[in-house]
Coordinates of C-alpha atoms in Angstrom, one line a residue:
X1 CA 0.0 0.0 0.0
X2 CA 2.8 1.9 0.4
X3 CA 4.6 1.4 -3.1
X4 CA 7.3 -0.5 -1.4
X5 CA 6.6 -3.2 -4.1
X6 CA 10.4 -4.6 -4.5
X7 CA 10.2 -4.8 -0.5
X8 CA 7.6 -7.3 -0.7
X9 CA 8.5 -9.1 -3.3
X10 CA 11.6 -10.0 -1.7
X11 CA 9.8 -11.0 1.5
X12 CA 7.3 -13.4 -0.4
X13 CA 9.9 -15.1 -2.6
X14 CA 12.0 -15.3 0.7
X15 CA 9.3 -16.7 2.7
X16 CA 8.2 -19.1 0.4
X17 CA 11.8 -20.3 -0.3
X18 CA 12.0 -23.8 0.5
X19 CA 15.6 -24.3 2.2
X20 CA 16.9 -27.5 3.8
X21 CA 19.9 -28.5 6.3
X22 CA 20.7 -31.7 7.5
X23 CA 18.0 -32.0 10.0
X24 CA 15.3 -30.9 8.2
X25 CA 13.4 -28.9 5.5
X26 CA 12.2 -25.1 6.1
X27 CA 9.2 -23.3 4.2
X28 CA 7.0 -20.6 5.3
X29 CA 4.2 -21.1 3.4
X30 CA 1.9 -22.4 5.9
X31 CA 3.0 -19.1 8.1
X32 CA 2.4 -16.8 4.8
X33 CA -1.3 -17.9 5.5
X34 CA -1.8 -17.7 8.8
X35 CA -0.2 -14.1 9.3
X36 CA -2.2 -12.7 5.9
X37 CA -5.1 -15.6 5.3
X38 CA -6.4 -12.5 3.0
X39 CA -2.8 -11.9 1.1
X40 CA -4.7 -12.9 -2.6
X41 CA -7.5 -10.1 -2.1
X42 CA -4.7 -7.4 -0.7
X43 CA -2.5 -8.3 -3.6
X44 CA -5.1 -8.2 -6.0
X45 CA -6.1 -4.9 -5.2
X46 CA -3.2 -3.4 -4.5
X47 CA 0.0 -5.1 -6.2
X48 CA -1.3 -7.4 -9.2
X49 CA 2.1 -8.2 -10.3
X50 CA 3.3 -10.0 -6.9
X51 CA 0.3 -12.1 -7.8
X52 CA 2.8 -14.3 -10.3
X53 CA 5.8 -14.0 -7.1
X54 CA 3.1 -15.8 -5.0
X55 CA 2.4 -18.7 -7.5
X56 CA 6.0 -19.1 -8.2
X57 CA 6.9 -19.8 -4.4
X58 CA 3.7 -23.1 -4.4
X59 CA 5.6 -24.7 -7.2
X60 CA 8.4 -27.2 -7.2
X61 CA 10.0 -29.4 -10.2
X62 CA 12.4 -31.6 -9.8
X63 CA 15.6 -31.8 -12.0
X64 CA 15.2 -35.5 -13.0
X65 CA 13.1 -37.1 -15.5
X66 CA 11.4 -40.9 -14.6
X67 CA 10.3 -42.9 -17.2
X68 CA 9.5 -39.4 -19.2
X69 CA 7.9 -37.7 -16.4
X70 CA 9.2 -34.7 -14.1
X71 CA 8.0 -34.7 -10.2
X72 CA 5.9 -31.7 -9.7
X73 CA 4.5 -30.3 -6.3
X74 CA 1.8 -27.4 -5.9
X75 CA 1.5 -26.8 -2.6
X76 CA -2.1 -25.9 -3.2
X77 CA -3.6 -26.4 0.5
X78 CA -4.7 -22.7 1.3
X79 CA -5.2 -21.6 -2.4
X80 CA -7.6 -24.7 -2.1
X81 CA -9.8 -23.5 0.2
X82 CA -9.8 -25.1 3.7
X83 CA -13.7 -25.5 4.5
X84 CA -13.4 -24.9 8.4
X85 CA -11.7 -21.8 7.6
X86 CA -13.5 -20.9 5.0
X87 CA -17.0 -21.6 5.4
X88 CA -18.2 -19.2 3.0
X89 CA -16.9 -20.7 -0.5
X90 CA -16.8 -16.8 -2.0
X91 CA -14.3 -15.5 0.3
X92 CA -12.2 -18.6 -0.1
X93 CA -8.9 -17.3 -2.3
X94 CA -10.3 -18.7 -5.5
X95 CA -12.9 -17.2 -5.2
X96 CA -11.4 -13.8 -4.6
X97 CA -8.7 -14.9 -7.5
X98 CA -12.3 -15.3 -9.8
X99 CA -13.5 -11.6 -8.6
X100 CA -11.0 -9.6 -8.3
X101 CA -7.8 -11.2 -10.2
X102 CA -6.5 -10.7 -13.7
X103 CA -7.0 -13.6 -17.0
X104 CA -3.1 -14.0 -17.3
X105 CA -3.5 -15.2 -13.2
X106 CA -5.4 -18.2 -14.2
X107 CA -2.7 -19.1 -17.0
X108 CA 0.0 -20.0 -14.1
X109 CA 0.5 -23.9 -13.7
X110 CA -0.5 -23.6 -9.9
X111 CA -3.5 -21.8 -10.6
X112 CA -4.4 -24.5 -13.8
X113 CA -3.5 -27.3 -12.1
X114 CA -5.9 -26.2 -9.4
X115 CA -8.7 -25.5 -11.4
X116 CA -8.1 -29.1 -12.9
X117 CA -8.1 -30.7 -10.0
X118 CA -11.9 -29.3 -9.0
X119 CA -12.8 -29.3 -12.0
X120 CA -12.9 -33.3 -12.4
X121 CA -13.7 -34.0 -8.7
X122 CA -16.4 -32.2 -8.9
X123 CA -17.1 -28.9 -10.8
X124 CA -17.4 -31.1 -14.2
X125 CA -20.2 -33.3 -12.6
X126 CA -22.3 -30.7 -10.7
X127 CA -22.3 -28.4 -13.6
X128 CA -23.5 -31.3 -16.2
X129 CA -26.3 -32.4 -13.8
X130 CA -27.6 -29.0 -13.4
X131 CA -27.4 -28.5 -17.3
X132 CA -29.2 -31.7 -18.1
X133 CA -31.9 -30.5 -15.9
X134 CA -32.7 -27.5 -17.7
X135 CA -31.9 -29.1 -20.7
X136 CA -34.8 -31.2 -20.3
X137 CA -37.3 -28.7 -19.4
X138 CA -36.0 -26.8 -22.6
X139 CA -37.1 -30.1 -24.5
X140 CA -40.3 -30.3 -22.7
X141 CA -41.1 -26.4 -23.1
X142 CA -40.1 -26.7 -26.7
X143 CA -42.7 -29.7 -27.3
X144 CA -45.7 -27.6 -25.4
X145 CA -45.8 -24.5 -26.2
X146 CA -43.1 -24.0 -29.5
X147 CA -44.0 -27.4 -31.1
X148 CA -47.6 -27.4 -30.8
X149 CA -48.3 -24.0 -29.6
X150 CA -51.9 -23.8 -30.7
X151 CA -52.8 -27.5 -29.9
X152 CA -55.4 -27.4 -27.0
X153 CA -55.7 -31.3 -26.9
X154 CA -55.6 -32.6 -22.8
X155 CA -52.3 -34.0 -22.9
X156 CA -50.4 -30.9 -25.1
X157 CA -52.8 -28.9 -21.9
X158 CA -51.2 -31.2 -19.1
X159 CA -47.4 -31.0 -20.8
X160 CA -47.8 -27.6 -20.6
X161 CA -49.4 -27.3 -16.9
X162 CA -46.1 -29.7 -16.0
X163 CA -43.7 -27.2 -17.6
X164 CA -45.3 -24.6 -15.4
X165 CA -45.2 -27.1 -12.6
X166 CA -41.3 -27.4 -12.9
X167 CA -41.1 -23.9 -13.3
X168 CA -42.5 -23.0 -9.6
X169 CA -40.7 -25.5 -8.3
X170 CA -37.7 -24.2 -9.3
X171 CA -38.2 -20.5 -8.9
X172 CA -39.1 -21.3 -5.4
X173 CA -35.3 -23.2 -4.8
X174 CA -33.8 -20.3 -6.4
X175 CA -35.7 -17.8 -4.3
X176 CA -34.9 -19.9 -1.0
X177 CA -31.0 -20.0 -1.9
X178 CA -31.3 -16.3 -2.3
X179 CA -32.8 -15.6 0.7
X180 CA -30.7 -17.7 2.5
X181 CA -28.1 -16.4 1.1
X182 CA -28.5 -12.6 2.3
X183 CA -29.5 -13.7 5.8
X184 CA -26.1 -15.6 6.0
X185 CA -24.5 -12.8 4.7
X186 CA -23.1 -14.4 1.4
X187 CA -23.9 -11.1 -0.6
X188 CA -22.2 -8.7 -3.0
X189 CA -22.4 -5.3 -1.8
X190 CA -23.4 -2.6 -4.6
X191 CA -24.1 1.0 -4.9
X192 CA -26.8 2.5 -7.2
X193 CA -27.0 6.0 -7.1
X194 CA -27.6 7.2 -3.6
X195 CA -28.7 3.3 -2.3
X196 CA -26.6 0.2 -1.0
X197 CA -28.3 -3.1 -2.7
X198 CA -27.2 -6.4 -0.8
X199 CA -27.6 -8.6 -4.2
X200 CA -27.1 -12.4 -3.4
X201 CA -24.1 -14.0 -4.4
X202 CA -26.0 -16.8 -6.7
X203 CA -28.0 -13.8 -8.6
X204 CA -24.3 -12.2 -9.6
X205 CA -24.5 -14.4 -11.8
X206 CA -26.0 -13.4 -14.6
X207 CA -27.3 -16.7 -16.3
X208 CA -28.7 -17.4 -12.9
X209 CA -30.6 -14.1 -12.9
X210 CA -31.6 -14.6 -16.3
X211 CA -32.9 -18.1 -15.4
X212 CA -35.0 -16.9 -12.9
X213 CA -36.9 -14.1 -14.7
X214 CA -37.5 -16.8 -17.4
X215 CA -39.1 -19.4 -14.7
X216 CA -41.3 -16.5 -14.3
X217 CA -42.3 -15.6 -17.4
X218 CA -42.8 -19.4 -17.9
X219 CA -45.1 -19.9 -15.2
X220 CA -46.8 -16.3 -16.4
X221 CA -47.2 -18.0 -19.7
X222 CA -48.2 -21.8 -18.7
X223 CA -50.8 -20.5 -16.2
X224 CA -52.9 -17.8 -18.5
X225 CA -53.8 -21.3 -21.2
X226 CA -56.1 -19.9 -23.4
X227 CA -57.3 -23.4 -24.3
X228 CA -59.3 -23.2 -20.9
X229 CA -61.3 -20.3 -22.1
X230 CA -65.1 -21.4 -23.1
X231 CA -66.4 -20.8 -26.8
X232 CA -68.2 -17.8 -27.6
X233 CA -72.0 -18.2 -27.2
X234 CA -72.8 -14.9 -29.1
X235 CA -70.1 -15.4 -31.8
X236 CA -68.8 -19.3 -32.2
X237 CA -67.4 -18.2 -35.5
X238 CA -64.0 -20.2 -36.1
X239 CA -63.1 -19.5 -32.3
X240 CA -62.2 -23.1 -31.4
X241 CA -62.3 -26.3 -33.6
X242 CA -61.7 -30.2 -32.8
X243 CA -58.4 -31.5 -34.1
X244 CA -60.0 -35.5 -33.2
X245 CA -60.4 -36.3 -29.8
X246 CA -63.1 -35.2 -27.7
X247 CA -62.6 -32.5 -25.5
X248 CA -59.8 -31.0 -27.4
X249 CA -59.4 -28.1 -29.6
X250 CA -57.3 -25.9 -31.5
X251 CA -56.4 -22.5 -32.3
X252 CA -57.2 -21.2 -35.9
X253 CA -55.4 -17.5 -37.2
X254 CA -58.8 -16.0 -36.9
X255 CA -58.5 -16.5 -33.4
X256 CA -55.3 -14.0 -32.5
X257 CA -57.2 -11.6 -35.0
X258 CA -60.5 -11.2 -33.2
X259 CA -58.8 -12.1 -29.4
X260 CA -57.4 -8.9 -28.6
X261 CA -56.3 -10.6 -25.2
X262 CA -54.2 -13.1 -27.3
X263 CA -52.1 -10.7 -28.3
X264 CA -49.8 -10.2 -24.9
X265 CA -50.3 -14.2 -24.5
X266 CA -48.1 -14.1 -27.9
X267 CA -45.6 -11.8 -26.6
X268 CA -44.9 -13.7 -23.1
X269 CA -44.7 -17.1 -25.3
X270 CA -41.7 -15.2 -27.6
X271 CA -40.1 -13.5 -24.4
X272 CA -40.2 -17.2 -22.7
X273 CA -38.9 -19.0 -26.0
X274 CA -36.4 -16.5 -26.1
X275 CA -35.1 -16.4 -22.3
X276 CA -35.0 -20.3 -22.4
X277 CA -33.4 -20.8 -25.6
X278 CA -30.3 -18.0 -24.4
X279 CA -29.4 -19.7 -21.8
X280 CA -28.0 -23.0 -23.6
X281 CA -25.0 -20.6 -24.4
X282 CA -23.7 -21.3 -20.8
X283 CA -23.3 -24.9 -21.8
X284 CA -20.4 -23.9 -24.1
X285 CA -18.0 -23.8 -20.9
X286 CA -17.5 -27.3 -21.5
X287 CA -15.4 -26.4 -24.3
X288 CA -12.5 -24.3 -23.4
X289 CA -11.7 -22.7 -27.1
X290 CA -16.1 -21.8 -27.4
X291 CA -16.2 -20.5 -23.7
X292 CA -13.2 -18.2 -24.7
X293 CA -14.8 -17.4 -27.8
X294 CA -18.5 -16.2 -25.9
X295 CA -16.8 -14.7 -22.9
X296 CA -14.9 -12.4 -25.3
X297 CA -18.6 -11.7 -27.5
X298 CA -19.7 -11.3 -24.1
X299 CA -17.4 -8.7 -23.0
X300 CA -17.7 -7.0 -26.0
X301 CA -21.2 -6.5 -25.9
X302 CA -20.7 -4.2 -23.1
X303 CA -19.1 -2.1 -24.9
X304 CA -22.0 -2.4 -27.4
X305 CA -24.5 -1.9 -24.7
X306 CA -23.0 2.1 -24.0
X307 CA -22.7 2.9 -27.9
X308 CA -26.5 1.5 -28.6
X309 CA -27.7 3.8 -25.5
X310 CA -26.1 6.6 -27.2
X311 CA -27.3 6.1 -30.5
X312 CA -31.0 5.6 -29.0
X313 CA -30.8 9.1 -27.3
X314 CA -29.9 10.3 -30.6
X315 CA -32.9 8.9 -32.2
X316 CA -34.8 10.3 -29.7
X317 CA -33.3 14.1 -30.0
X318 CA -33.9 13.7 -33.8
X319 CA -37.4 11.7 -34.1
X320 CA -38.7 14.7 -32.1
X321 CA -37.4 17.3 -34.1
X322 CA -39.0 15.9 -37.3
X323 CA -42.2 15.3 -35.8
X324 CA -42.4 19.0 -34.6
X325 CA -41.4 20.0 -37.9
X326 CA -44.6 18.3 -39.2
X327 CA -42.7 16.6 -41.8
X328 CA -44.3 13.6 -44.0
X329 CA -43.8 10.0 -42.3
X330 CA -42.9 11.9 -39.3
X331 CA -46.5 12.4 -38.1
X332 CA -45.9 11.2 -34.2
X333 CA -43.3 10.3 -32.2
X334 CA -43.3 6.7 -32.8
X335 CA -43.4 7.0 -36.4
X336 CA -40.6 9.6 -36.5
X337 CA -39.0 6.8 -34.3
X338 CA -39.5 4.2 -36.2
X339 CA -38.9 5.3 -39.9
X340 CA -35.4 6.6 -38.3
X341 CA -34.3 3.3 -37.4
X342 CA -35.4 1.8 -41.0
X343 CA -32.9 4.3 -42.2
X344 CA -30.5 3.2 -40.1
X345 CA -30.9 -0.6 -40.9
X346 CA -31.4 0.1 -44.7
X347 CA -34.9 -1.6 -44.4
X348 CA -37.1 1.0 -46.5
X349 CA -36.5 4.4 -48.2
X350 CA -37.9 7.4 -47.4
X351 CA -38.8 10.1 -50.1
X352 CA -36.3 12.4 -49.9
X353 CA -38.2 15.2 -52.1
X354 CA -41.3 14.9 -49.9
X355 CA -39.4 16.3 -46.9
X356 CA -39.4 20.2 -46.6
X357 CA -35.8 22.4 -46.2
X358 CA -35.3 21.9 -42.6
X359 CA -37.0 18.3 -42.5
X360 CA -34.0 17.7 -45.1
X361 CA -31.5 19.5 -43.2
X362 CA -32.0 17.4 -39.7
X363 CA -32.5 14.1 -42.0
X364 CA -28.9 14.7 -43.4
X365 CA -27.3 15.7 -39.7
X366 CA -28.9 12.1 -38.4
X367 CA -27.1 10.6 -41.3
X368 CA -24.1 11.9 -40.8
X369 CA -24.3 11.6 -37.2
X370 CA -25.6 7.8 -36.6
X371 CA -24.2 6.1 -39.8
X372 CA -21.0 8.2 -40.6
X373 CA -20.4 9.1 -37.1
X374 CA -21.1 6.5 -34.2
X375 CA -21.5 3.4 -36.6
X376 CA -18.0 3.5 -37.7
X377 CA -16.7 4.5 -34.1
X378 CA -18.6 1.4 -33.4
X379 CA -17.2 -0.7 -35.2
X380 CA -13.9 0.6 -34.7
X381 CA -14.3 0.4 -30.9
X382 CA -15.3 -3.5 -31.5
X383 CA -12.4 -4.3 -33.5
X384 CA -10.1 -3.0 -31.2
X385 CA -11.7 -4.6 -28.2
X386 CA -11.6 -8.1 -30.2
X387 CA -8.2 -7.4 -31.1
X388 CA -7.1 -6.9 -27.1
X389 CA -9.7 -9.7 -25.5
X390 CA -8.5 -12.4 -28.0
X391 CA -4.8 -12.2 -26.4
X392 CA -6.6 -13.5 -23.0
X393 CA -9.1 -15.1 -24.4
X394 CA -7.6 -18.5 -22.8
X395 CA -7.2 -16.5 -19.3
X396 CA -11.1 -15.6 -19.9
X397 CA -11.9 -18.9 -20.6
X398 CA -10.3 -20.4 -17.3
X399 CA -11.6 -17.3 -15.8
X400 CA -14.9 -18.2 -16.8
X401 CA -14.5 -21.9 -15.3
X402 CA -13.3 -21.0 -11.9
X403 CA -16.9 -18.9 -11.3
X404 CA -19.0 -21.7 -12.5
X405 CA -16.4 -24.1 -10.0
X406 CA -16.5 -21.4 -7.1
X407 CA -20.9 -21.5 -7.7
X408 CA -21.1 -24.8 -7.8
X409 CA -19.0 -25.4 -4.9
X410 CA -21.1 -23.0 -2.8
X411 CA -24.3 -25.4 -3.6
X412 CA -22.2 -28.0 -1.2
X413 CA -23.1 -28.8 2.0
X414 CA -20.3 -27.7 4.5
X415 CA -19.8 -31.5 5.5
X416 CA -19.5 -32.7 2.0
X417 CA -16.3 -30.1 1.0
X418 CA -14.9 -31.3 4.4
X419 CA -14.5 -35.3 3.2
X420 CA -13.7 -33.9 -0.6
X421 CA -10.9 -31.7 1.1
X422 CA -10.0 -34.3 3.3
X423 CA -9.8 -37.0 0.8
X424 CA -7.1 -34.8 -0.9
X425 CA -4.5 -35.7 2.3
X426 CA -2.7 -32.3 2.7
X427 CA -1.5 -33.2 5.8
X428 CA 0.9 -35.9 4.7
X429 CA 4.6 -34.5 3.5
X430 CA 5.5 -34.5 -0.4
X431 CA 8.3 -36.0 -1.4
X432 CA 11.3 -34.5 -3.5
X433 CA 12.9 -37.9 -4.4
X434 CA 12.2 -41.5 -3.0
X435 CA 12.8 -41.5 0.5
X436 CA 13.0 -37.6 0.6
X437 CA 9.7 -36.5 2.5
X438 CA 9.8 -33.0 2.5
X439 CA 6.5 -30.5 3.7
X440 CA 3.2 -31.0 3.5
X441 CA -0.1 -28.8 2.3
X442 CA 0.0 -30.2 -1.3
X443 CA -0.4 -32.6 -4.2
X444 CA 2.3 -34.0 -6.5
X445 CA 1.7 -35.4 -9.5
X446 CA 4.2 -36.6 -12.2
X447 CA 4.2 -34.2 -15.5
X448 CA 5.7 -35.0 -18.8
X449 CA 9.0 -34.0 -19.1
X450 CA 7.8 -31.3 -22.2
X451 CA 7.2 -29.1 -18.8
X452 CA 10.8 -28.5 -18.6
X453 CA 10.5 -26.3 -21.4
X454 CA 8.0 -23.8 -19.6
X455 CA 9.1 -20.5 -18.5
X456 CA 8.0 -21.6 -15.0
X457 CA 10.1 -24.8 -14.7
X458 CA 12.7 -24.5 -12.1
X459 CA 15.1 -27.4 -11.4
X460 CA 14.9 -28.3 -8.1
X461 CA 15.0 -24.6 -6.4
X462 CA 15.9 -26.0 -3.0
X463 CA 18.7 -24.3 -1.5
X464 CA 20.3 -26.6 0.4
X465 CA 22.8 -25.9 3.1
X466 CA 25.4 -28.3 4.7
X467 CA 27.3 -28.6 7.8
X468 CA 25.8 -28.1 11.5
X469 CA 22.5 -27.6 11.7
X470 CA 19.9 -25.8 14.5
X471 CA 16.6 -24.9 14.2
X472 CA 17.7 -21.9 16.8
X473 CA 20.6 -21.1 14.3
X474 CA 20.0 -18.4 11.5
X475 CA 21.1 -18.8 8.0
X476 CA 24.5 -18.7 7.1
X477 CA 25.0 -15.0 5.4
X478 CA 28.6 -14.9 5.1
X479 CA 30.5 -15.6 1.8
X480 CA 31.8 -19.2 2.6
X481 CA 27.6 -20.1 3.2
X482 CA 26.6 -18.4 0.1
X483 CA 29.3 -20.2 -2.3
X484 CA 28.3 -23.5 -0.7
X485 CA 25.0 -23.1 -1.6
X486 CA 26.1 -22.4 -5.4
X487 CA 28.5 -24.7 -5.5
X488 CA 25.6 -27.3 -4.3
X489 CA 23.6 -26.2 -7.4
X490 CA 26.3 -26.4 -9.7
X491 CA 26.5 -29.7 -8.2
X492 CA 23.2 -30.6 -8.9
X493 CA 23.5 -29.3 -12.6
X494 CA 26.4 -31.1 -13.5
X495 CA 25.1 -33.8 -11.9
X496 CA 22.1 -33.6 -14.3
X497 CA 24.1 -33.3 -17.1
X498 CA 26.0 -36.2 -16.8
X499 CA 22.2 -38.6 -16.3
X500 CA 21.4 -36.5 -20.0
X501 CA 24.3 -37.4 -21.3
X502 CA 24.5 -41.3 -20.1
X503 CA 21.0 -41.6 -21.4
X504 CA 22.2 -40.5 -24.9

C-alpha cells in the first residue's frame, strides 16, 4: 500500500523459499497464510504483479526425468480452500482470484492445475447435472408451447401445466437459496446512485438471474392457457375447432385476430422461447476454445451496450425534431421513431423530395451523425476490443470456469467439501525424491518432461545448506555459506548433465 513493491517481493519469494539442512526442511508457506489468510484479495487490489511471485513460491519441479515424467508439487492447501476456515466458498482465495484477479492469473500452472483438479472431482459433474436438468425442461417447453403452440388437446394442456409445474418448483429453490443467502451474509455489496443493494451472491451471476426471470415468465405464460377459455356463445365463429379427440381443440389465425387478449399471451410465449433458448450458451464452458470465444462476445457486448444507448438518445433528440417539424412520415413520435431506425438498418426508403428544407437538413445531420459518425466509431471500438480480449481469451476462458467451479461449490453442504478436502490428504509430506519426504499442504503429480520447457520450470530450487544444523541457528549470510550453496547447485546441474548425457 505503500509502493514498497520490491520490498515485498523480496519478503514473499523469501518466505516461500524452500531451504533445507541436514535436520530438516524449512518453508514458510503455511506461516504466509496464517499471518495474511487474506494476502490474494490485498494483492489483487493493490499489487497485481506479486500475484505471479506468490504462485511461483507453491511450485516445485524436480531436475530428474522418470520414465518421461518430471516430479511436480503445488503446494495448493490454502489456495484450495480449507472448508473450516473458510466456510463461506466466496471469500475462499479462488474465489477472490475469480472476482478480483486478472485472465493472465489463471494461466499460471498452480493456478491450472488447481482449477483441474476441481474441475474433475467435482465442478465437471455438478455443472453437467444442473445442465441436463434444464436441458430437459427446454425439450419439454419446446414440445408444449413451440411445437404445438396452438394444440389445445388434454395432454399438449397437461405438458404444458407440468412445464409450469417445474417452473414453480424451481423458482421457489432459487428464491430460497437467495434468501438464504442474504440472511447468511453471502452477498455482494453494490451502490446504485444514492442506495446500497445487498444482491445475493447466486444472482451475480448473470445466467442465474436470467434463469429466474425466465421461470417467471414461464409460469406467467403456462398459467394464462387460453385453451381453458369457453367458446363464444354470441359469436362461435372459427373460435375453437376439434383437431380429433373429444374435449380437445385448436387454435385457428382467426382466433389472434379477433382475441385482442391473445395478443400479450403471444408476446410472453416469444419472451419465454427467447429467455429459455439463451441460456443454452452457458453450456459452451465445457469447451474451453467456445467458452473463450462467448466470454470475449460477451465482454464486448458491453461495450456495445453504452454505444447503442447513445445512438437511442440520438434517435430520440432527432425523431422529435422531425415530428415537430410536421414533416411527412414523421407524423408522431413513434413514427418519426421508427422510420429513423429503417434508415439506419437500410430496411425502407424514405422520399427524400417529400421532406421540406429543414426536414431535409436534420435528415442529413442524423445521417451523418448515426451512420457516418457512431457506426464506424462502433465498429472501430469493437475491432479494437476483439483485437485486445483475444490475447486472453484463454485466461477468460479459465476465468470463466473458476466462477462456475466457485458456484457450484457453494451449492455444497459444508460437511461434503470437508471429506472432498480431506480425501485430498494435505497433511501428509510431499516428497522431492524417493525416501525424501519434505513439507506437507500439497499434491504432486508426475508431468511429462515437455514441462521443462516452460518459462516456469525450475530445477529443483531447493537451497540446500550443509554442515551443522539448529533450528535456533539463522542462516549462514557470510560468503563461505553463500558459495556453498552455489557450489551445491552447480552440483546438482552437473550432476544432471552427466544422467542426460549417459541416457544418450
Amino acid at each position: 500500500r505503500d509502493g514498497k513493491f520490491p520490498i515485498a517481493q523480496f519478503i514473499i519469494d523469501d518466505l516461500l523459499a524452500i531451504r533445507a539442512d541436514r535436520l530438516a526442511y524449512y518453508y514458510g508457506c503455511e506461516t504466509l497464510w496464517e499471518t495474511h489468510p487474506n494476502i490474494v484479495s490485498i494483492l489483487c487490489r493493490d499489487a497485481p504483479a506479486l500475484i505471479e511471485h506468490l504462485l511461483d513460491g507453491l511450485l516445485w519441479h524436480s531436475h530428474t526425468v522418470l520414465d518421461g515424467h518430471v516430479r511436480v508439487n503445488y503446494y495448493l492447501k490454502e489456495l484450495y480452500g480449507e472448508p473450516e476456515r473458510n466456510e463461506d466458498v466466496w471469500a475462499s482465495p479462488l474465489a477472490v482470484l475469480t472476482q478480483e484477479g486478472r485472465p493472465d492469473m489463471f494461466m499460471h500452472p498452480v493456478t491450472d492445475k488447481l482449477l483441474h483438479i476441481k474441475w474433475h472431482r467435482f465442478g465437471r459433474s455438478m455443472f453437467i447435472f444442473i445442465q441436463a436438468f434444464y436441458f430437459a425442461f427446454l425439450v419439454i417447453f419446446t414440445v408444449g408451447f413451440v411445437a404445438y403452440k396452438d394444440d389445445c388437446r388434454s395432454e399438449v394442456i397437461a405438458l404444458r401445466l407440468s412445464v409450469g409445474g417445474i417452473a414453480v418448483v424451481t423458482f421457489l429453490g432459487m428464491l430460497w437459496l437467495s434468501v438464504d443467502q442474504v440472511r447468511s451474509g453471502r452477498v455482494m455489496k453494490t451502490k446504485v446512485l444514492k442506495w446500497s443493494l445487498r444482491i445475493p451472491r447466486f444472482m451475480t451471476n448473470p445466467w442465474n438471474t436470467a434463469r429466474f426471470c425466465s421461470y417467471i415468465v414461464v409460469m406467467i405464460r403456462a398459467f394464462s392457457e387460453e385453451c381453458w377459455l369457453p367458446d363464444d356463445p354470441v359469436e362461435p365463429g372459427p373460435t375453437r375447432r376439434k383437431v380429433g379427440c373429444a374435449g380437445g381443440y385448436s387454435r385457428t389465425e382467426v382466433d389472434v385476430e379477433h382475441d385482442p387478449v391473445n395478443v400479450w399471451r403471444i408476446a410472453v410465449s416469444g419472451l419465454s422461447a427467447f429467455l429459455v433458448w439463451i441460456q443454452l450458451i452457458q453450456v459452451l464452458i465445457l469447451s474451453p476454445r467456445l467458452a473463450a470465444f462467448t466470454y470475449t462476445i460477451g465482454r464486448m457486448f458491453e461495450d456495445v451496450t453504452r454505444n447503442l444507448m447513445v445512438i437511442f438518445v440520438i434517435i430520440l433528440s432527432f425523431a422529435g425534431t422531425l415530428t415537430a417539424l410536421h414533416q411527412p412520415y414523421y407524423d408522431t413520435m413513434e413514427e418519426s421513431i421508427l422510420n429513423l431506425l429503417k434508415l439506419i438498418l437500410g430496411l425502407s426508403f424514405i422520399e427524400i423530395e417529400s421532406l421540406e428544407g429543414w426536414g431535409l437538413s436534420v435528415l442529413l445531420v442524423f445521417v451523418v451523425v448515426i451512420e457516418v459518425g457512431f457506426l464506424n466509431i462502433l465498429i472501430a471500438q469493437l475491432a479494437l476490443a476483439y483485437e485486445t480480449l483475444s490475447m486472453d481469451k484463454a485466461g477468460y476462458a479459465k476465468m470463466n470456469r473458476a466462477y462456475t467451479i466457485v458456484e457450484c461449490e457453494s451449492f455444497m453442504t459444508l460437511a461434503y467439501r470437508k471429506r472432498l478436502f480431506g480425501e485430498l490428504k494435505f497433511d501428509q509430506p510431499l516428497e522431492f525424491d524417493s525416501g525424501d519426504e519434505g513439507p506437507a499442504g500439497g499434491l504432486q503429480f508426475l508431468e511429462p518432461a515437455g514441462v521443462r520447457a516452460h518459462d516456469k520450470y525450475i530445477p529443483d530450487r531447493i537451497m540446500r545448506f550443509s554442515g551443522e544444523a539448529s533450528p535456533e541457528d539463522p542462516w549462514p549470510q557470510d560468503e563461505d555459506g553463500e558459495a556453498e550453496v552455489v557450489q551445491g547447485d552447480e552440483d546438482s546441474e552437473e550432476s544432471d548433465h552427466s544422467g542426460e548425457f549417459e541416457e544418450l
